[in-house]
Short mmCIF file of C-alpha atoms and ligand atoms in Angstrom, two decimals:
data_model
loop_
_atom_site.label_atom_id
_atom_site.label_comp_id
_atom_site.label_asym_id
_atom_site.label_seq_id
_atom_site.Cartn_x
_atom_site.Cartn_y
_atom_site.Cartn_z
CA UNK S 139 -43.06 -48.64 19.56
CA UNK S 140 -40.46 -51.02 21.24
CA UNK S 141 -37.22 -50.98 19.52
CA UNK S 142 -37.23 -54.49 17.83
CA UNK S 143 -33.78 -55.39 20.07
CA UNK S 144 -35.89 -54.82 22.37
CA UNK S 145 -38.40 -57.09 21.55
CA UNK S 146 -36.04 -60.09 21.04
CA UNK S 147 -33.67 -59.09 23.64
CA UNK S 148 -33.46 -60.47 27.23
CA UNK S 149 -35.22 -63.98 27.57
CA UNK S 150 -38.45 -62.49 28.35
CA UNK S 151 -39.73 -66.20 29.23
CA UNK S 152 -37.08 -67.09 31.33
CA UNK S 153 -37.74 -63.40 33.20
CA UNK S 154 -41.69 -63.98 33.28
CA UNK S 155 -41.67 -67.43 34.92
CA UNK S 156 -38.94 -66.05 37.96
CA UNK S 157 -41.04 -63.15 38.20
CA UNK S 158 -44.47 -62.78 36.66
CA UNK S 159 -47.80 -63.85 38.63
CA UNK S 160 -50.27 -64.14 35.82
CA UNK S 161 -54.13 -63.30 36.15
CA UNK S 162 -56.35 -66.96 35.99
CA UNK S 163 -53.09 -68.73 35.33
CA UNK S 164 -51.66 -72.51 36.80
CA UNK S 165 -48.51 -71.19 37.34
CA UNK S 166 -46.51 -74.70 37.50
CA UNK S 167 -47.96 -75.84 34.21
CA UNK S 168 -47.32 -72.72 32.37
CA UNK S 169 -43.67 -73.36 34.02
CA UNK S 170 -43.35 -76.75 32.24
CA UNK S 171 -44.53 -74.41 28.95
CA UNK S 172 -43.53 -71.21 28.19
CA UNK S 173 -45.59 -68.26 28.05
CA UNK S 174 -46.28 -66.65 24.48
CA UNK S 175 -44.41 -63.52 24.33
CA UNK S 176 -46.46 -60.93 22.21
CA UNK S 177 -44.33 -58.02 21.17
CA UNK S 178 -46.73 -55.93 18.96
CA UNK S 179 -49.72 -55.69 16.95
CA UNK S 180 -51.46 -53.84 13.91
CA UNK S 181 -54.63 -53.56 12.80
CA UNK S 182 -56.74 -57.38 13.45
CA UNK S 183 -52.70 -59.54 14.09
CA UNK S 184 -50.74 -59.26 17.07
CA UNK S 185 -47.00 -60.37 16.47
CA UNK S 186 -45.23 -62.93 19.09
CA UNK S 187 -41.05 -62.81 20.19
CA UNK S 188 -40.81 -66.02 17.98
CA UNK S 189 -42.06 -64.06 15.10
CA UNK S 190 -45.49 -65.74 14.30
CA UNK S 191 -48.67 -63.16 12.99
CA UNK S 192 -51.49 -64.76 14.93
CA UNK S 193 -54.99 -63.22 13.63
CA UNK S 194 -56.40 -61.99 16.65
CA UNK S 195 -60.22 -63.37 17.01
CA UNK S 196 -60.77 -62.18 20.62
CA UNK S 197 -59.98 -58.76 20.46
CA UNK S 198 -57.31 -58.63 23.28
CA UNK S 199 -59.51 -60.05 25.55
CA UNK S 200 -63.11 -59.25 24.36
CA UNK S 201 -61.84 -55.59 23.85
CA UNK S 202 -60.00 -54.21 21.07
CA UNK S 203 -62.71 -53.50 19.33
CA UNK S 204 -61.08 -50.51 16.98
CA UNK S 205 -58.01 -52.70 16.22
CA UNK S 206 -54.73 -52.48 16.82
CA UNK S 207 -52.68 -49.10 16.13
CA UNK S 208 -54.93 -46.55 15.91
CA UNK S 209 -53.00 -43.16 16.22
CA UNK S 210 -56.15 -40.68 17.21
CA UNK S 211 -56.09 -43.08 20.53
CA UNK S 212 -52.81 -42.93 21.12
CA UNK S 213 -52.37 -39.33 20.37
CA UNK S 214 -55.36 -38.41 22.68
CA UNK S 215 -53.49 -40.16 25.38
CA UNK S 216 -50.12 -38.33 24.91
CA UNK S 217 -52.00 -35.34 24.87
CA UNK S 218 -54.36 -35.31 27.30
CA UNK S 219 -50.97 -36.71 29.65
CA UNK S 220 -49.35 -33.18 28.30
CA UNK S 221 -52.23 -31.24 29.63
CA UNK S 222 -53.11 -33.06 33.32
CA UNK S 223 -51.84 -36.71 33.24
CA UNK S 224 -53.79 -37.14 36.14
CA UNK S 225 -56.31 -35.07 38.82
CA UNK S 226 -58.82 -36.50 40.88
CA UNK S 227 -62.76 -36.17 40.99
CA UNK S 228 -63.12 -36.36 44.64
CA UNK S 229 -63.64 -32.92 46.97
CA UNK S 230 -66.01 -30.99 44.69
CA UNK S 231 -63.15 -31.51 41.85
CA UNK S 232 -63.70 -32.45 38.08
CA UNK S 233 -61.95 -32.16 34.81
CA UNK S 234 -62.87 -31.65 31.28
CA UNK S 235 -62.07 -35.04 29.30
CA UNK S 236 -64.00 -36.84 32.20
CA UNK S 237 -67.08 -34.48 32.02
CA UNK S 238 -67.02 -34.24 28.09
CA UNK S 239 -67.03 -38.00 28.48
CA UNK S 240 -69.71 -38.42 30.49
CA UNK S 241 -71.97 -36.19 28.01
CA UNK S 242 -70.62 -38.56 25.43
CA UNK S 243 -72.25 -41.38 26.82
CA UNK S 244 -75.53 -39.87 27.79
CA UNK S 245 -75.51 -39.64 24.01
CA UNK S 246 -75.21 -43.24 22.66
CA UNK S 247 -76.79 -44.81 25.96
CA UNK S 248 -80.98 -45.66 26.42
CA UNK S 249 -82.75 -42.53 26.89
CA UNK S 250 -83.16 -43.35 30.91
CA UNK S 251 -79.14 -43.19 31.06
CA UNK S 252 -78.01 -39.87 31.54
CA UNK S 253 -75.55 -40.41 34.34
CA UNK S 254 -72.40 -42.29 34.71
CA UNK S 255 -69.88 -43.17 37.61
CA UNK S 256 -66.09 -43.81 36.34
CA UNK S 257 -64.35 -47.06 37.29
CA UNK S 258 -60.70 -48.06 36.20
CA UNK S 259 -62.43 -51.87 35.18
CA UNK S 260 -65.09 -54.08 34.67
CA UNK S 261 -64.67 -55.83 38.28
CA UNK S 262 -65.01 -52.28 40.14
CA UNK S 263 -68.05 -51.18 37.69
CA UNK S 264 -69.91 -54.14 39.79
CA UNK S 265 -68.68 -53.55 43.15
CA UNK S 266 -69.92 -50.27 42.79
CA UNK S 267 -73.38 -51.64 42.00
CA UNK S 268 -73.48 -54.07 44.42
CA UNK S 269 -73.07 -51.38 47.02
CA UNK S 270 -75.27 -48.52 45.00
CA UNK S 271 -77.90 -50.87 44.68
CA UNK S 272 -78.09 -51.60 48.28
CA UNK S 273 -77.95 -47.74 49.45
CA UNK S 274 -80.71 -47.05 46.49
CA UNK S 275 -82.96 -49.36 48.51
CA UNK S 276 -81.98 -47.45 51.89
CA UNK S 277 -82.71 -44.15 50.76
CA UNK S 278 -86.18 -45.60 49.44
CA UNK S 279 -86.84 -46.65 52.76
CA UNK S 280 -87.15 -50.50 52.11
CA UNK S 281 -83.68 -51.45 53.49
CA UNK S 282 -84.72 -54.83 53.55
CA UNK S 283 -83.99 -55.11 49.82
CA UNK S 284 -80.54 -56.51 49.76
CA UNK S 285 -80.46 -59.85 47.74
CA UNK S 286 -79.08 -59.36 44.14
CA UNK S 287 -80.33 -62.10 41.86
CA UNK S 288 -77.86 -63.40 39.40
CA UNK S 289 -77.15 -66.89 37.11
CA UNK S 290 -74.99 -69.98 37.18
CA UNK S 291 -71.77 -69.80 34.64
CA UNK S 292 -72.15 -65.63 34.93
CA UNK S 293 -69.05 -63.42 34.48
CA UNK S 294 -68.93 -60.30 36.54
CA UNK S 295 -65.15 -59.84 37.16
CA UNK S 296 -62.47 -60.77 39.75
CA UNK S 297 -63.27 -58.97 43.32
CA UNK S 298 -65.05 -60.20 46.42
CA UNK S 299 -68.27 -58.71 44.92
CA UNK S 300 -67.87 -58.98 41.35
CA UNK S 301 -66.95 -62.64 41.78
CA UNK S 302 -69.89 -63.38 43.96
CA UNK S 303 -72.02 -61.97 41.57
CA UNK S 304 -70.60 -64.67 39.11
CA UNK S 305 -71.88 -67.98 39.02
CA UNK S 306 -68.55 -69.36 38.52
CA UNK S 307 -67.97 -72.61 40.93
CA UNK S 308 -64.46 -72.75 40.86
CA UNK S 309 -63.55 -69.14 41.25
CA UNK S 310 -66.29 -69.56 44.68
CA UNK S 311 -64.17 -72.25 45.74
CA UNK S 312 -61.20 -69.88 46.28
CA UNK S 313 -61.66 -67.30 49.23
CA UNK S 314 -65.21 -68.13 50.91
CA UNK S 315 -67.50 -66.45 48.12
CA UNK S 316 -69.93 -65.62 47.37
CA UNK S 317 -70.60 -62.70 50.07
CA UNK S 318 -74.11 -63.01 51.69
CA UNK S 319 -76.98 -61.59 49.68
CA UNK S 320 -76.38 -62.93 46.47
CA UNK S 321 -78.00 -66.18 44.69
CA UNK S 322 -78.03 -67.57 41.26
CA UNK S 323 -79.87 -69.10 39.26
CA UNK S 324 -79.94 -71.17 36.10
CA UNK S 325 -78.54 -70.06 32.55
CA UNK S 326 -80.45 -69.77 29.60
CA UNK S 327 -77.84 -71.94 27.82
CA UNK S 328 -79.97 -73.94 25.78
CA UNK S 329 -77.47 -75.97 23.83
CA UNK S 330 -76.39 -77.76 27.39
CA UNK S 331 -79.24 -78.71 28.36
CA UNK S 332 -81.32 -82.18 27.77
CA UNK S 333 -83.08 -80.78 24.80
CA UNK S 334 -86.60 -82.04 25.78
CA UNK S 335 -87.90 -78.30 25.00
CA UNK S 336 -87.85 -75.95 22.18
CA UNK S 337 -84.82 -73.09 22.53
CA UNK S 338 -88.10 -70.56 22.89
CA UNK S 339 -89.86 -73.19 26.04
CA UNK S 340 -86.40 -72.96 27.49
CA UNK S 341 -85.80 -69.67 27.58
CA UNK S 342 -89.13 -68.86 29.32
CA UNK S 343 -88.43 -71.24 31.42
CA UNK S 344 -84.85 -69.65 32.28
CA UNK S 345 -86.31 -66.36 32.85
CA UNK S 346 -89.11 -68.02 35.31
CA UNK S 347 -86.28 -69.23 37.08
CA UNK S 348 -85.84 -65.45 38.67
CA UNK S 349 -89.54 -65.03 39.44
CA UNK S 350 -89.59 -68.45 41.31
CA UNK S 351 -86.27 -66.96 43.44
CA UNK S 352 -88.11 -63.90 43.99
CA UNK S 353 -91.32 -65.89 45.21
CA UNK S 354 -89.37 -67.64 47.40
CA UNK S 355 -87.24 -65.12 48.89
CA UNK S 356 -90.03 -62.91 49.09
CA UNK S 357 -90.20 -59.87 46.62
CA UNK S 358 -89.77 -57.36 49.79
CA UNK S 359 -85.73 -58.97 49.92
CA UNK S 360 -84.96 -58.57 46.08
CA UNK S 361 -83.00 -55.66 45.78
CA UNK S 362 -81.91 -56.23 41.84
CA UNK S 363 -81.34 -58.85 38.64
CA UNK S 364 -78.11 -58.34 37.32
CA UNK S 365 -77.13 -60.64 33.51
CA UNK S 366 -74.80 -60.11 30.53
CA UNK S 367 -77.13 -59.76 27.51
CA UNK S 368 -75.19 -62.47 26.07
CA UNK S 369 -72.72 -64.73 28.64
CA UNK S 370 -69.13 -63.98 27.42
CA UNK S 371 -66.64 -65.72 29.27
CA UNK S 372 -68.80 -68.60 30.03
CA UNK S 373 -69.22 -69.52 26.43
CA UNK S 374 -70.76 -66.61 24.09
CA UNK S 375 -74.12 -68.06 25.77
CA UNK S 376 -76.59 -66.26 22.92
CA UNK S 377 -80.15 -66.72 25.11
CA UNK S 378 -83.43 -67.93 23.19
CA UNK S 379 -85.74 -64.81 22.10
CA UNK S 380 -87.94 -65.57 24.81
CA UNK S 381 -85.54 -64.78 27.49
CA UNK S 382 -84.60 -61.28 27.90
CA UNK S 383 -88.55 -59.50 27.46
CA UNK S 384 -89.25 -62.08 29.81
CA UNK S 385 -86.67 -61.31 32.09
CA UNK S 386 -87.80 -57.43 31.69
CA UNK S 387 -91.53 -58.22 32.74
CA UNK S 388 -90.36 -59.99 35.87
CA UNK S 389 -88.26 -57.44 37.10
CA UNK S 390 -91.67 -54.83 35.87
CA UNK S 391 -93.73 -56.90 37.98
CA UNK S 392 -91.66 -56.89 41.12
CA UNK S 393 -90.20 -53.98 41.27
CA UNK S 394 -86.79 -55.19 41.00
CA UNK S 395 -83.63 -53.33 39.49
CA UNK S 396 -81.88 -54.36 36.44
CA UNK S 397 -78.55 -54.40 35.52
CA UNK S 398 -77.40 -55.32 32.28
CA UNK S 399 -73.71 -55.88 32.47
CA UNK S 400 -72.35 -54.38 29.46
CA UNK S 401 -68.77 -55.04 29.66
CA UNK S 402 -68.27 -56.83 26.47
CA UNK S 403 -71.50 -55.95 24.81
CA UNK S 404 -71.03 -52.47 25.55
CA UNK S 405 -70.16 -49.88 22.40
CA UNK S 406 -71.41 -52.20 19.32
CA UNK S 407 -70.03 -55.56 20.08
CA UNK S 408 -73.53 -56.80 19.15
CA UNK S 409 -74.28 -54.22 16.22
CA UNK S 410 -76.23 -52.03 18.46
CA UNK S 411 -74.53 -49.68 20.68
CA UNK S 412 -75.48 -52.20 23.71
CA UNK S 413 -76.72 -55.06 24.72
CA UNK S 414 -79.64 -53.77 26.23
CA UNK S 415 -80.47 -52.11 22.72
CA UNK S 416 -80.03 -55.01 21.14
CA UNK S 417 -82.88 -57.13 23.84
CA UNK S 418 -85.12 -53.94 24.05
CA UNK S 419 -84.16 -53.77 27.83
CA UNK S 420 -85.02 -51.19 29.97
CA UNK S 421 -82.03 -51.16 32.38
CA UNK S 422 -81.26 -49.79 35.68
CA UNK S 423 -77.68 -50.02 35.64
CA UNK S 424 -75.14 -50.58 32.78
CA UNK S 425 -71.56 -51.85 33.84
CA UNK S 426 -69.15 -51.35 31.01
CA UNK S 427 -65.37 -51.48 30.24
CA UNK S 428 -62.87 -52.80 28.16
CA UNK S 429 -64.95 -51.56 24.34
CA UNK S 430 -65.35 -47.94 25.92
CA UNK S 431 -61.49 -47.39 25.37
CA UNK S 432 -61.00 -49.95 22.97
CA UNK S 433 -58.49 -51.80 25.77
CA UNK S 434 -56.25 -48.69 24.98
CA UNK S 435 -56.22 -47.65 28.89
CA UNK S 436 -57.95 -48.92 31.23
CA UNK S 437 -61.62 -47.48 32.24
CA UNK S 438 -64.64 -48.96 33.42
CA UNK S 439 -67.93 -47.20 34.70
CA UNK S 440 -71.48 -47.76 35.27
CA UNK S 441 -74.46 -45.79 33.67
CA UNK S 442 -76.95 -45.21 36.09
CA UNK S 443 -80.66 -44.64 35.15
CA UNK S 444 -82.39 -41.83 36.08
CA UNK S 445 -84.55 -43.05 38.94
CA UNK S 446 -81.56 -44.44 40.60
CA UNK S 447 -79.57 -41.40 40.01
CA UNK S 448 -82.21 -38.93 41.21
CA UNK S 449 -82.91 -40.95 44.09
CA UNK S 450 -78.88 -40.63 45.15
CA UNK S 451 -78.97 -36.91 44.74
CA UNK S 452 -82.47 -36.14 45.43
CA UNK S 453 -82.09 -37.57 48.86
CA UNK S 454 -78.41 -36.43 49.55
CA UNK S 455 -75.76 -37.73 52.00
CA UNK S 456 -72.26 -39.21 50.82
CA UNK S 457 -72.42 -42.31 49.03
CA UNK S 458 -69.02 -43.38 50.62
CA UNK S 459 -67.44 -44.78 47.43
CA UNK S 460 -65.04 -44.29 44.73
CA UNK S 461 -61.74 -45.02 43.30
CA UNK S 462 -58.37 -43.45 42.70
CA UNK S 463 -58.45 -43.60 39.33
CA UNK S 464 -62.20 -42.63 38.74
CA UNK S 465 -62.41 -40.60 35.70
CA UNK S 466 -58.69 -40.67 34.96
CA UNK S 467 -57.98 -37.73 32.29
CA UNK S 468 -55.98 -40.33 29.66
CA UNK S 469 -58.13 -42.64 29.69
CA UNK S 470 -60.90 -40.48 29.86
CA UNK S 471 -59.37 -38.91 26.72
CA UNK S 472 -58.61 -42.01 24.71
CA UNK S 473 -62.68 -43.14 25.55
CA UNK S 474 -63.33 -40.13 23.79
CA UNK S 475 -61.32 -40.71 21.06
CA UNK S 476 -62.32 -44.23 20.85
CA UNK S 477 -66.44 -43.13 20.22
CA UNK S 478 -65.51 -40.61 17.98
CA UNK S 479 -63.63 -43.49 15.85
CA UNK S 480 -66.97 -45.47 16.31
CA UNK S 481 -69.25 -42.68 15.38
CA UNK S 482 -67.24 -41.38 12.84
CA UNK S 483 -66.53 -44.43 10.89
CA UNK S 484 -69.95 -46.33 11.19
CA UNK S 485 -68.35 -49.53 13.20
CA UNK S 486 -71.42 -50.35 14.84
CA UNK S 487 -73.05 -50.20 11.85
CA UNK S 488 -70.70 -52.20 10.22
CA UNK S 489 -71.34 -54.92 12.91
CA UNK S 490 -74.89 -54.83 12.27
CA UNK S 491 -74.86 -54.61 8.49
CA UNK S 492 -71.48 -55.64 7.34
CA UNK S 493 -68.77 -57.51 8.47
CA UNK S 494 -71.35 -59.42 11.30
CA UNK S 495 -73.46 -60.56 8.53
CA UNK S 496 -70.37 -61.73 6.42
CA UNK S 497 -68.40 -63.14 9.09
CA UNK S 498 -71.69 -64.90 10.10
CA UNK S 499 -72.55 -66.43 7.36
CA UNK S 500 -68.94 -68.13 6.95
CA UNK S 501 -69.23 -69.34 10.50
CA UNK S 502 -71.99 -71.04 9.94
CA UNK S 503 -70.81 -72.68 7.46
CA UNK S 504 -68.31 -74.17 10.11
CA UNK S 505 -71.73 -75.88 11.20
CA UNK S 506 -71.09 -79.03 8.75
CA UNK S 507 -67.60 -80.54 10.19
CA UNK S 508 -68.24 -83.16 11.55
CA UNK S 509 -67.37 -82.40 15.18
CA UNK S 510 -69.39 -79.26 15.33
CA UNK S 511 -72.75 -79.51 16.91
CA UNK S 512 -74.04 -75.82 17.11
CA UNK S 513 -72.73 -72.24 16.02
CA UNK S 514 -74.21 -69.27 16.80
CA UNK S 515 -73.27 -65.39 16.50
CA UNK S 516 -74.54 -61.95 16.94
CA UNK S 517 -73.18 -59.49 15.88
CA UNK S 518 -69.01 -59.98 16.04
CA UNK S 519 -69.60 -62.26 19.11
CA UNK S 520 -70.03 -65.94 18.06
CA UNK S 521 -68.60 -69.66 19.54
CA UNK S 522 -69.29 -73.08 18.22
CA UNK S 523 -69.71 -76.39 20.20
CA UNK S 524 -67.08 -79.31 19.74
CA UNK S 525 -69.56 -82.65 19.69
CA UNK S 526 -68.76 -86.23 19.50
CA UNK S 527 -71.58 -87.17 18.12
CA UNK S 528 -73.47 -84.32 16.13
CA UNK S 529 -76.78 -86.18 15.80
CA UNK S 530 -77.25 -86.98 19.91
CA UNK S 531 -75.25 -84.02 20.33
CA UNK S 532 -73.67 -85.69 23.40
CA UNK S 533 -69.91 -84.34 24.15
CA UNK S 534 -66.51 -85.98 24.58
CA UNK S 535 -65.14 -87.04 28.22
CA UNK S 536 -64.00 -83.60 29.83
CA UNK S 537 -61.11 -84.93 30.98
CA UNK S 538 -59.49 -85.32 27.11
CA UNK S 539 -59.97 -81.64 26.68
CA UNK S 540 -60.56 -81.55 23.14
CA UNK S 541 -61.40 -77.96 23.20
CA UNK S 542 -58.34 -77.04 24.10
CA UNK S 543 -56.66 -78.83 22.00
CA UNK S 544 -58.64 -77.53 19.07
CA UNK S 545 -57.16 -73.69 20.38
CA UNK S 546 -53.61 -74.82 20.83
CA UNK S 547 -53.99 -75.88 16.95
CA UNK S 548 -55.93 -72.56 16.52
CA UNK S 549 -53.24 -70.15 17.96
CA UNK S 550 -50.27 -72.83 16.48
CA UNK S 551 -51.89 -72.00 13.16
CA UNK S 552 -52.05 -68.53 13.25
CA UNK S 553 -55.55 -67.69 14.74
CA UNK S 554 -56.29 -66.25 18.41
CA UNK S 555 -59.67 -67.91 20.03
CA UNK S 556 -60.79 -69.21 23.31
CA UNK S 557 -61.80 -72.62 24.64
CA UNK S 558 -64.50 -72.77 27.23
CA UNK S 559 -64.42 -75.95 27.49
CA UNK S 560 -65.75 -77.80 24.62
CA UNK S 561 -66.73 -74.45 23.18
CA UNK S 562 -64.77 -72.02 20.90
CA UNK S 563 -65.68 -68.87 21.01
CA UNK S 564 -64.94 -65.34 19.13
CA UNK S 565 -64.83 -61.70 19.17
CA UNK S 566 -62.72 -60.16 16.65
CA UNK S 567 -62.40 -56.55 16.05
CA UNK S 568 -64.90 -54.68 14.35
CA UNK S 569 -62.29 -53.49 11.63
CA UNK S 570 -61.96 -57.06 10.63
CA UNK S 571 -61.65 -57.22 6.91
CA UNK S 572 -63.63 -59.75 4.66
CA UNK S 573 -60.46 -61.40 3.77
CA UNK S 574 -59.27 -61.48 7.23
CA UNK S 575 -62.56 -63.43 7.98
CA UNK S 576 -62.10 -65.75 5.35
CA UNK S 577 -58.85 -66.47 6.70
CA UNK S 578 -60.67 -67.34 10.36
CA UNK S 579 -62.93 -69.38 8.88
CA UNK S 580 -60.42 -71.45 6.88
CA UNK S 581 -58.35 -71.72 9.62
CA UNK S 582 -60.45 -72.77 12.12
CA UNK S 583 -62.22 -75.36 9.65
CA UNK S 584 -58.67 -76.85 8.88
CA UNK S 585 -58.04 -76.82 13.22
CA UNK S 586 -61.34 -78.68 13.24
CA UNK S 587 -59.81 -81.18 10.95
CA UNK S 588 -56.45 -81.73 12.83
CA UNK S 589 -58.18 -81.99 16.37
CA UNK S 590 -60.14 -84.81 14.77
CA UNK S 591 -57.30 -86.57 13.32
CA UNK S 592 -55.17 -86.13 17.21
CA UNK S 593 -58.00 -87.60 18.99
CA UNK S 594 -58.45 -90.57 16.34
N1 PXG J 279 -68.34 -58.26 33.35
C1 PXG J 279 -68.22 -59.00 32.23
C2 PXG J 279 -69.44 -59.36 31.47
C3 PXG J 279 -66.95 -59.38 31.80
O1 PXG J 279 -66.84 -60.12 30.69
C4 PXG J 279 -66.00 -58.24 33.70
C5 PXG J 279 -67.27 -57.89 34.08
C6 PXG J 279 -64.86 -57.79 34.54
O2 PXG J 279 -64.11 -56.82 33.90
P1 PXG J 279 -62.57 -56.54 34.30
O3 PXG J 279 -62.26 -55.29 33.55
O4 PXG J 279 -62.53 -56.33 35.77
O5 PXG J 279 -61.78 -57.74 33.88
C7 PXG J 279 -65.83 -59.00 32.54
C8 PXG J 279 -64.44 -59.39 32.12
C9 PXG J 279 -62.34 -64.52 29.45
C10 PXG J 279 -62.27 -63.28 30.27
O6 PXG J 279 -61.48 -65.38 29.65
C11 PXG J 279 -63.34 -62.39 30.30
C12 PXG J 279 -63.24 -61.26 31.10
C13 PXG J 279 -62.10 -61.00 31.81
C14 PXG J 279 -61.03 -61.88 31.77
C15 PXG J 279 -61.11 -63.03 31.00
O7 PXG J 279 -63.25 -64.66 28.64
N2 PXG J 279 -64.34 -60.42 31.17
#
């Protein structure tokens, strides 16, 4: 741990603006700000330079999930870094944390996962797909297969591919994406749309959006489906029941891969070990990150199912593709630490009977303010929707972005969420205690109240 001089020493703001180029950042607004200098964290808080204990609702960023300071991670990291801080898997090469980890995962994955390829994040996990997916449908002789099908508003990370695969406008804008072979399609996001249907007509509907794509493509181009169970950084986007077995029967039907991007709902986010456990899915490929290590180091990876996998070996030749840092030892180490902790303590069950159903309830309950129009949540993975008027539903003007200032109260009062736009959304850590979600209920009820009054 930092020395607290340390943490209070040089003018870390001053340093970060002269210095610092921050990931998804406007770098000459958060110049006429300052940035918010966290110095360290325990258990569900995270502690800032100026000495405020901010309850941390997002986890880090979707990922803490075994809270902050847990010593069996950071021990398995120091000494796993005693024992080989780092060797690669390339060249016929492999070493025991990454191996032991892979078995790991065979365990708590689908039965049709019992193969995994190491990543260092979410972003390469889906790269790597992009391009396994496309040499899948080589070796099976239909080379034609090429177009990945994904949705409007859909996180998938930061690089060319990952980004493509996204169905975020903005990020498209910037550097000429998305890369041929990849279209999208709507969201199941019921809540934004004109509410003519029922959630369970809209979701069908949603999922026949793919099978019209495929029609018109032609079924012979489709080379894979790729969704997060439940959107996460496009607003905790919880899909109608219809959706997902829908969703499965098209892909059935047409012979077309599915990936289930994991990467937040991975490791018990939703109460079930995935996503794809939670929907009954029968994946293809499973992206995950972030939850695997608990954010302690970095690690990403995709489970491959078994079809896919035998195909790659059955068939031989290099698949021309890895990283530096695939399967690095510490991390490795600190993933299997970080199960163990799961596994050993019952957190996913805890999701699924405890602390989601608790924290649930008491969100709901955030339902009657007056400028809430929806909440939802599953599992430790909720949002609400700011309304102007809760009986039309309809939303404010964008341009007096009330969610945001509904977060700057939120973090100003001691409570860490995110604004997508008018919606707030949440993901604390699954060690959350039932006072500690009190306390993010009554906070965020009493932020509800103060963005009301400032936009009076
Ligand atoms: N898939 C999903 C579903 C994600 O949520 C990624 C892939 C990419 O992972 P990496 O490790 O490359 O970041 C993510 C990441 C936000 C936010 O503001 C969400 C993510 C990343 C950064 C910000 O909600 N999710």
């Amino acid at each position: 741990m930092a020395a607290l001089e340390e943490r209070s020493g040089p003018d870390w703001q001053e340093l970060d603006k002269e210095h610092y180029l921050h990931p998804f950042t406007d770098h000459k607004d958060l110049h006429k700000k300052k940035s918010r200098i966290i110095t360290h964290a325990e258990g569900s808080y995270i502690y800032d330079a100026d000495g405020n204990r901010i309850l941390d609702a997002m986890s880090g960023l979707w990922c803490v999930n075994a809270g902050y300071g847990r010593d069996e991670l950071i021990e398995a990291a120091a000494a796993q870094m005693r024992e080989l801080p780092y060797y690669n898997s390339f060249f016929q090469c492999a070493h025991p944390p990454s191996i032991a980890l892979a078995k790991l995962l065979q365990e708590v994955s689908p039965p049709q996962m019992n193969r995994v390829f190491f990543t260092g994040s979410g972003s390469e996990s889906n790269d790597t797909i992009v391009r396994m997916v496309r040499r899948y449908w080589d070796l099976m002789g239909q080379p034609e297969r090429q177009t990945i099908i994904s949705r409007h508003n859909a996180y998938h990370g930061s690089t060319v591919a990952a980004a493509s695969l996204g169905g975020m406008k903005p990020m498209h804008r910037q550097g000429g994406l998305p890369i041929p072979g990849i279209v999208h399609v709507d969201q199941p996001y019921w809540f934004g749309s004109d509410h003519s249907q029922t959630p369970d007509e809209f979701g069908l509907q949603a999922a026949r959006a793919i099978e019209t794509a495929i029609n018109e493509i032609g079924a012979d181009k489709i080379a894979a489906f790729i969704g997060e169970p439940i959107q996460g950084a496009g607003g905790v986007i919880v899909p109608p029941d219809t959706y997902w077995p829908e969703v499965q029967r098209i892909c059935d039907e047409y012979g077309v891969l599915l990936i289930s991007d994991e990467v937040i709902t991975g490791f018990g986010r939703l109460g079930e070990w995935f996503g794809a456990d939670f929907y009954g899915t029968r994946p293809d490929f499973m992206p995950f990150a972030k939850g695997v290590t608990s954010g302690y180091l970095p690690l990403g990876g995709v489970l491959v199912s078994d079809r896919v996998a035998e195909t790659l070996i059955d068939k031989g030749g290099e698949f021309y593709h890895g990283y530096t840092y695939s399967g690095h030892p510490a991390a490795c180490a600190v993933a299997i630490a970080n199960i163990n902790i799961l596994r050993n303590e019952g957190l996913v069950e805890r999701v699924k009977n405890d602390i989601g159903p608790y924290l649930q309830k008491k969100w709901h309950s955030l339902g009657e303010h007056p400028l809430v129009g929806e909440t939802r949540m599953v599992g430790l993975m909720g949002a609400f929707e700011i309304v102007q008027d809760k009986d039309s539903l309809g939303r404010f003007d964008e341009d007096l972005g009330v969610g945001t200032i509904c977060r700057d109260f939120l973090v100003n009062n001691g409570l860490v969420m995110r604004a997508v736009g008018d919606t707030i959304v949440a993901a604390p850590p699954f060690i959350l205690s039932h006072a500690e979600a009190d306390e993010m209920v009554e906070i965020a009820w009493k932020c509800l109240d103060l963005t009301q009054k400032a936009i009076e």
